[in-house]
Amino acid sequence: MSDTAYLQQIAQSDYKYGFETDIEVEKAPPGLSEEVIHYISDRRGEPDWMREWRLRAFRYFMSLLERYEETYPRWAHLKYPDIDFQAISYYAAPQRKPRYKSLDEVDPKILETFRKLGIPLDEQMRLAGVAVDAVMDSVSVATTFKEELAKHGIIFCSMGEAIENYPELVKKYLGSVVPYTDNFFAALNSAVFSDGSFVYVPKGVRCPMELSTYFRINTAGTGQFERTLIIADEGSYVSYLEGCTAPMRDEHQLHAAVVELIALKDAEIKYSTVQNWYPGDAEGKGGVYNFVTKRGICLGENSKISWTQLETGSAITWKYPSVILKGDNSVGEFYSVAFTKGYQQADTGTKMIHLGRNTRSTIISKGIAAGYSNNSYRGLVKVARTADNARNFSQCDSMLLGDKCGAHTFPYLEIENPTAQVEHEATTSKIGEDQIFYCQQRGLSEETAIKLIVNGFCKEVLAQLPMEFAMEAQKLLAIELEGSVG
Amino acid sequence: MALLEIRNLHARVEEKEILKGVNLTVNAGEVHAIMGPNGSGKSTLASVLAGREDYEVTEGEVLYDGKNLLEMEPDERAREGVFLAFQYPVELPGVNMATFLREALKAIREHRGLPPLSPAEFMKLLKEKAALVGLDPSLKQRSVNEGFSGGEKKRSEIFQLAMLEPRLAILDETDSGLDIDALRAVADGVNKLRSPDRAFVIITHYQRLLNYIVPDYVHVMVDGRIVRSGDKSLALELEEKGYDWIKEEVGLVA
Amino acid sequence: MTTTLTATTTRPEDRFLHAFEAYAGEVLNGTSEHLATLRRKAIERFGVLGFPGRKSEAWKYTPIAKVLQHPYRIDPMPTVPALTEQTLAGYAIPELDAYRVVLVNGRFVPELSTTSDLPEGVVLTGLEAAARRHADLFEKYFAHYLDFENEPFLALNTAFARDGFFLYVPEGTVLERPVHVLHLIDTDEELFLQPRNVVVAAPGASLKLVTSGHSRTAQRTFTNGVTEVFAGQGAEVHQYDLRLEGEAASGIFSTQAYLEGGACYTNGTLTLGGALVRNNVSVRFDDQEGEAHLYGFFLGRGSMHIDNHTMIDHAVPNCVSNELYKGILDDEATGVFNGKVLVRPHAQQTNAYQSNKSIVLTREARMYSKPELEIYADDVRCTHGAAIGQLDEDGIFYLRTRGLTLQKARAMMLLAFARDVLDQITVEPLRAYLDELVAGRFGA
């Protein structure tokens, strides 16, 4: 099984979002300095408080960089050369306009790019039932359905607009879940972050449509450092989805985003990710380095935060969407499928920090490794002394497709309360030959059989994605398994 | 031309020879029962016909519709119309039954030069065939064989047989572990599926199933060979006397 | 006039490096060139590795550097007070008919050891004695399979260890009676002890080993003990380690087992005493068809800190490993389980199972569990699980409806929790003894 032509094929399949858009961009000179921070703040026309906030983070990051050997996080099961933080350009924007007032101002080439990616932004063609914020490099291109959402009092805009129009909300919550001192990459992001999405759902409002952001890295030699902030006020509900792609390049590009979620009393946030950054070529050349800090806090009682992720892209993935369960009776969920092939490396999982009473968390993680890839689950479940009657259940399964790859499981259980019930289970196996034979006996090819079985393996997680995207996700997984250009 | 022609078939698993020269001819429309004691090679024969890789054919040939069956991949055999009802149906966690059958039917129909069924046609067929074996149609929502009871698994095999409409259906101990109601349901299903262009090879240890599915021929397999063939009365004789007398007759017991 | 502050900036490692130079000559090595070279290499490795720092993943939940700040007295040949048979009787395991080896402060005491009637070819003596009298065996096995290149505590022990016990069972010999090794700490100094034990089961040999550690002092001590186990082709080794030291005794107890093809190794680590106790058990399969069973039970009380660290290295195909560690944390105790199963490329058909279950009884107690799977071969079956929870309340209620007091019912349920580990012990008197010990701790 392990050396059939089909599995070989999986190991080498191609990336179909690898094209590049030829537009003129304005780009910050490579490197990090106070001038660059001012440059970013200037271009974005930011108020002083924001500039100061960036500078504080910048100084902190530089202090980390000075003690790089000590401060750089190396605990993940990942191997890659050191990143030269002075070689990256921290800002890139289409030359025509750093901020758009309407679609008419947007370079048609950019609109065409998103159309090619399946995200039409024009009035007539936009996706029904889904509001989209489209971000290319450092700038938000357009946000659809804004007026419709405004009727419900929902704010959905780029971070840049939020800083300008809703400074009080931004000041109150930005960095409240992931402070700039949190970790190496969060510090970097806080200093140089560019557009991401801002969402505020007012009290008691159930957001009537899916909110979605599509991130695209386009320009060479740049990184992407978006920042997303979602606040669900008391009793509200919102479902948010992000997708991402990048052109194929021989160089590695850095993506270091920060996402913060805040769920107040009785509120629920569902956050889904389909991550498909360029993974590098079949020899492991190029690909995005994806170092992301995602964290939500269930601040109020009975609140809920649910992360679902389908990770198929990036050369390196370092990502642990987490939930701080502060409010009593709050609920945290993490559902993940991570598929690695070629020379991809993923170290991903979650942290569930139980602080409140009767808090519950569920972790379902499915890792699939093919080719020469390494796929690790790393997850923390912490039950603090205050968290009476906390419950956690974790199920982390790995599947190996081939004998050159690795699948690893690193759970951390830290229990400091006698009433906690925490349970972790994990298995590692390959697809059973009897399963493939059974499918073949019903007329299915080996390829179809593997696809079906892998899909079945991931079903519990894929079922968590919003309906509009579940099909997309299945297709993406099928393409990943296919080893051919879509 | 016979639908299935097995000539002097020898097969082994690892170093152990299990089939030691099987000869069998099956024509379209016929129902053959293969009986025999445990370890006689009945299930091995089924597995070899379906193309399981663990078995190595060392001698002999199998012609299916005049073509060399042994050269075909397992899925090719299935698309050509060979169906095996597994003795131990395999669980496919998370693989939805309806999706599974839709993919299978699509592959088989494509092979026969037929277009895929529309979703509505497919669902209609699924309901119809589920009713045939008395299966709750809600099973289409469930994962293939996962969490099925023993009886459900066996019924589900016959249900799949009905869906995929093979030309040669091999039932490997489909009756084992079934209570009388399930046994009847399975037999009912099979009887309804009998047709002039479809043949059945029913492998069983007991005569019980043959009370409900009346075979045209009964074969007795002992130590890797078919040692006796007859009509349904042979099965009754076996029921009455057990297998030892046959073993003695063919000189396998001192 | 300025005062130098070098004393406060010295790393704890330096004390050992200095001590090594002081003892490096004859005290440590006698006249053995082989040993002298080995020790020099080991201390150099230790100097490079140093003690694990705050960021070391393997020591994440056990702040060992802090404990080692304490100025323990480094003495490779501590004095051995005289002990009577009567004193020893207090540490006997009832009904256990075994060869007895007594180590006091890490040193072999021949007068108190009963090693007569050994089958032909079996060597059971002190490590130092073995080095002198069985130099060929000693040199063949001592530090041979030990990974001191990468483990600072193994390197440190290799540099300093002078004594301990040495057990060799020759090819095809079955040692019917178990060997009971009594480790006693008896001192009025704050000693840093480094006993070293070597256990060899030659191909086809079979042995059962019980070690129990006790302390007879209120002085703070630290033991950096190392046991090397070699199991030849088809050999069978059962090893049970009991930690029954007092609340001033801390230590790291490392066992490294090296298994040839078809060898079967069982390790039971039962920690009921000590202050900070770290048990390292690692197994490496050298050839196919090997089998390793690791069982652990730990019961933390007071402010005990118990850390069980295991590593199973499936370097070759077709081996089986099975791990079950259970713990109960009472009072302010801390428990840690960190087990790694590594399946290297080509180690196909590996079957590995790992499970850790714990009960936290109080608000001040805590449990950190970190089971790990690192797998590079696809045709394997590996599972692990970890669970932390409470006693089954329904069970307690059921027992109480049958007339048991709450305390009795709880004790019975706790013992039941430990049962599946204790029942794995194949030396019956030891099993009975532990049953009693554990039940006694719960007040049953």
CSV table of C-alpha atoms in Angstrom, one decimal, chain C residues 139-287:
chain,number,residue,atom,x,y,z
C,139,GLU,CA,33.9,-3.7,30.9
C,140,LYS,CA,31.6,-5.4,28.4
C,141,TYR,CA,28.4,-4.0,30.0
C,142,PHE,CA,29.2,-1.0,32.1
C,143,ALA,CA,28.0,2.2,30.3
C,144,HIS,CA,27.9,0.3,27.1
C,145,TYR,CA,24.3,0.9,26.0
C,146,LEU,CA,23.8,4.0,28.2
C,147,ASP,CA,23.0,7.2,26.4
C,148,PHE,CA,25.1,9.4,28.7
C,149,GLU,CA,26.1,11.5,25.6
C,150,ASN,CA,22.8,13.2,25.7
C,151,GLU,CA,21.5,12.9,29.3
C,152,PRO,CA,23.3,15.0,31.9
C,153,PHE,CA,22.3,12.9,34.8
C,154,LEU,CA,23.5,9.7,33.2
C,155,ALA,CA,26.8,11.4,32.3
C,156,LEU,CA,27.2,12.7,35.9
C,157,ASN,CA,26.5,9.3,37.3
C,158,THR,CA,28.9,7.7,34.9
C,159,ALA,CA,31.6,10.2,35.9
C,160,PHE,CA,31.2,9.6,39.7
C,161,ALA,CA,29.6,6.2,40.3
C,162,ARG,CA,31.8,3.9,42.4
C,163,ASP,CA,29.4,1.3,43.7
C,164,GLY,CA,26.0,-0.2,43.4
C,165,PHE,CA,25.1,-3.8,42.5
C,166,PHE,CA,26.0,-6.0,39.6
C,167,LEU,CA,23.8,-8.9,38.5
C,168,TYR,CA,24.8,-11.2,35.7
C,169,VAL,CA,22.7,-14.3,34.7
C,170,PRO,CA,24.5,-16.4,32.0
C,171,GLU,CA,23.0,-17.8,28.9
C,172,GLY,CA,20.0,-20.0,29.3
C,173,THR,CA,20.0,-19.8,33.1
C,174,VAL,CA,16.7,-19.2,34.9
C,175,LEU,CA,17.2,-17.6,38.2
C,176,GLU,CA,14.3,-19.1,40.1
C,177,ARG,CA,14.4,-17.0,43.2
C,178,PRO,CA,14.0,-13.2,42.8
C,179,VAL,CA,16.8,-10.8,43.8
C,180,HIS,CA,15.8,-8.2,46.4
C,181,VAL,CA,18.0,-5.2,46.5
C,182,LEU,CA,17.6,-3.0,49.6
C,183,HIS,CA,18.8,0.6,49.1
C,184,LEU,CA,19.2,2.3,52.4
C,185,ILE,CA,20.2,5.8,53.0
C,186,ASP,CA,21.7,6.2,56.5
C,187,THR,CA,23.7,9.3,57.1
C,188,ASP,CA,24.0,12.5,59.1
C,189,GLU,CA,25.2,14.4,56.2
C,190,GLU,CA,23.3,16.0,53.3
C,191,LEU,CA,24.7,13.5,50.8
C,192,PHE,CA,24.5,13.5,47.0
C,193,LEU,CA,24.5,9.8,46.2
C,194,GLN,CA,25.2,8.3,42.8
C,195,PRO,CA,24.7,4.5,42.9
C,196,ARG,CA,25.1,2.6,39.7
C,197,ASN,CA,23.6,-0.8,39.0
C,198,VAL,CA,24.1,-3.2,36.1
C,199,VAL,CA,21.7,-6.0,35.3
C,200,VAL,CA,22.5,-8.4,32.6
C,201,ALA,CA,20.3,-11.3,31.4
C,202,ALA,CA,22.3,-13.1,28.7
C,203,PRO,CA,20.4,-14.7,25.8
C,204,GLY,CA,17.7,-17.0,27.1
C,205,ALA,CA,18.3,-16.1,30.7
C,206,SER,CA,15.5,-15.1,33.0
C,207,LEU,CA,15.5,-13.1,36.2
C,208,LYS,CA,13.2,-11.2,38.6
C,209,LEU,CA,14.5,-8.2,40.5
C,210,VAL,CA,12.9,-6.2,43.3
C,211,THR,CA,14.6,-3.1,44.6
C,212,SER,CA,13.3,-1.1,47.5
C,213,GLY,CA,14.6,2.3,48.6
C,214,HIS,CA,14.3,3.5,52.2
C,215,SER,CA,15.9,6.4,54.1
C,216,ARG,CA,16.9,6.3,57.8
C,217,THR,CA,17.7,9.9,58.2
C,218,ALA,CA,16.0,13.3,58.4
C,219,GLN,CA,18.9,14.9,56.5
C,220,ARG,CA,18.2,16.2,53.0
C,221,THR,CA,19.7,13.8,50.5
C,222,PHE,CA,19.7,13.5,46.8
C,223,THR,CA,20.2,10.3,44.8
C,224,ASN,CA,21.2,10.3,41.2
C,225,GLY,CA,20.8,6.6,40.7
C,226,VAL,CA,21.3,4.7,37.4
C,227,THR,CA,20.4,1.1,36.5
C,228,GLU,CA,21.5,-0.4,33.2
C,229,VAL,CA,19.5,-3.4,32.0
C,230,PHE,CA,20.6,-5.6,29.2
C,231,ALA,CA,18.3,-8.4,28.0
C,232,GLY,CA,19.9,-10.7,25.4
C,233,GLN,CA,18.0,-12.7,22.8
C,234,GLY,CA,14.9,-14.2,24.2
C,235,ALA,CA,15.8,-13.2,27.7
C,236,GLU,CA,13.2,-12.3,30.3
C,237,VAL,CA,13.6,-9.6,32.9
C,238,HIS,CA,11.1,-8.5,35.5
C,239,GLN,CA,12.1,-5.5,37.4
C,240,TYR,CA,10.2,-3.8,40.2
C,241,ASP,CA,11.3,-0.6,41.9
C,242,LEU,CA,9.8,0.6,45.1
C,243,ARG,CA,10.3,4.1,46.3
C,244,LEU,CA,9.7,4.2,50.0
C,245,GLU,CA,12.1,6.9,51.0
C,246,GLY,CA,11.2,9.5,53.6
C,247,GLU,CA,10.2,13.1,53.0
C,248,ALA,CA,13.8,14.5,53.0
C,249,ALA,CA,15.0,12.2,50.3
C,250,SER,CA,14.9,13.4,46.7
C,251,GLY,CA,16.3,11.7,43.7
C,252,ILE,CA,16.4,10.9,40.0
C,253,PHE,CA,16.2,7.2,39.3
C,254,SER,CA,17.0,6.3,35.8
C,255,THR,CA,16.7,2.8,34.3
C,256,GLN,CA,17.7,2.2,30.7
C,257,ALA,CA,16.8,-1.1,29.3
C,258,TYR,CA,18.4,-2.5,26.1
C,259,LEU,CA,16.5,-5.4,24.5
C,260,GLU,CA,17.8,-7.8,21.9
C,261,GLY,CA,15.5,-9.8,19.7
C,262,GLY,CA,12.7,-11.6,21.3
C,263,ALA,CA,13.6,-10.3,24.8
C,264,CYS,CA,10.8,-9.5,27.2
C,265,TYR,CA,11.1,-6.7,29.7
C,266,THR,CA,8.7,-5.8,32.5
C,267,ASN,CA,9.2,-2.7,34.7
C,268,GLY,CA,7.1,-1.8,37.6
C,269,THR,CA,7.8,1.5,39.3
C,270,LEU,CA,5.9,2.1,42.5
C,271,THR,CA,6.4,5.4,44.2
C,272,LEU,CA,5.0,5.7,47.7
C,273,GLY,CA,7.7,7.9,49.3
C,274,GLY,CA,10.3,10.5,48.8
C,275,ALA,CA,10.3,14.3,48.5
C,276,LEU,CA,11.0,15.0,44.8
C,277,VAL,CA,11.2,11.8,42.9
C,278,ARG,CA,11.8,11.5,39.2
C,279,ASN,CA,11.7,8.0,37.7
C,280,ASN,CA,13.2,7.8,34.2
C,281,VAL,CA,12.5,4.5,32.5
C,282,SER,CA,13.7,4.1,28.9
C,283,VAL,CA,13.6,1.1,26.7
C,284,ARG,CA,15.3,0.6,23.4
C,285,PHE,CA,14.6,-2.4,21.1
C,286,ASP,CA,17.7,-3.6,19.3
C,287,ASP,CA,16.0,-6.3,17.3
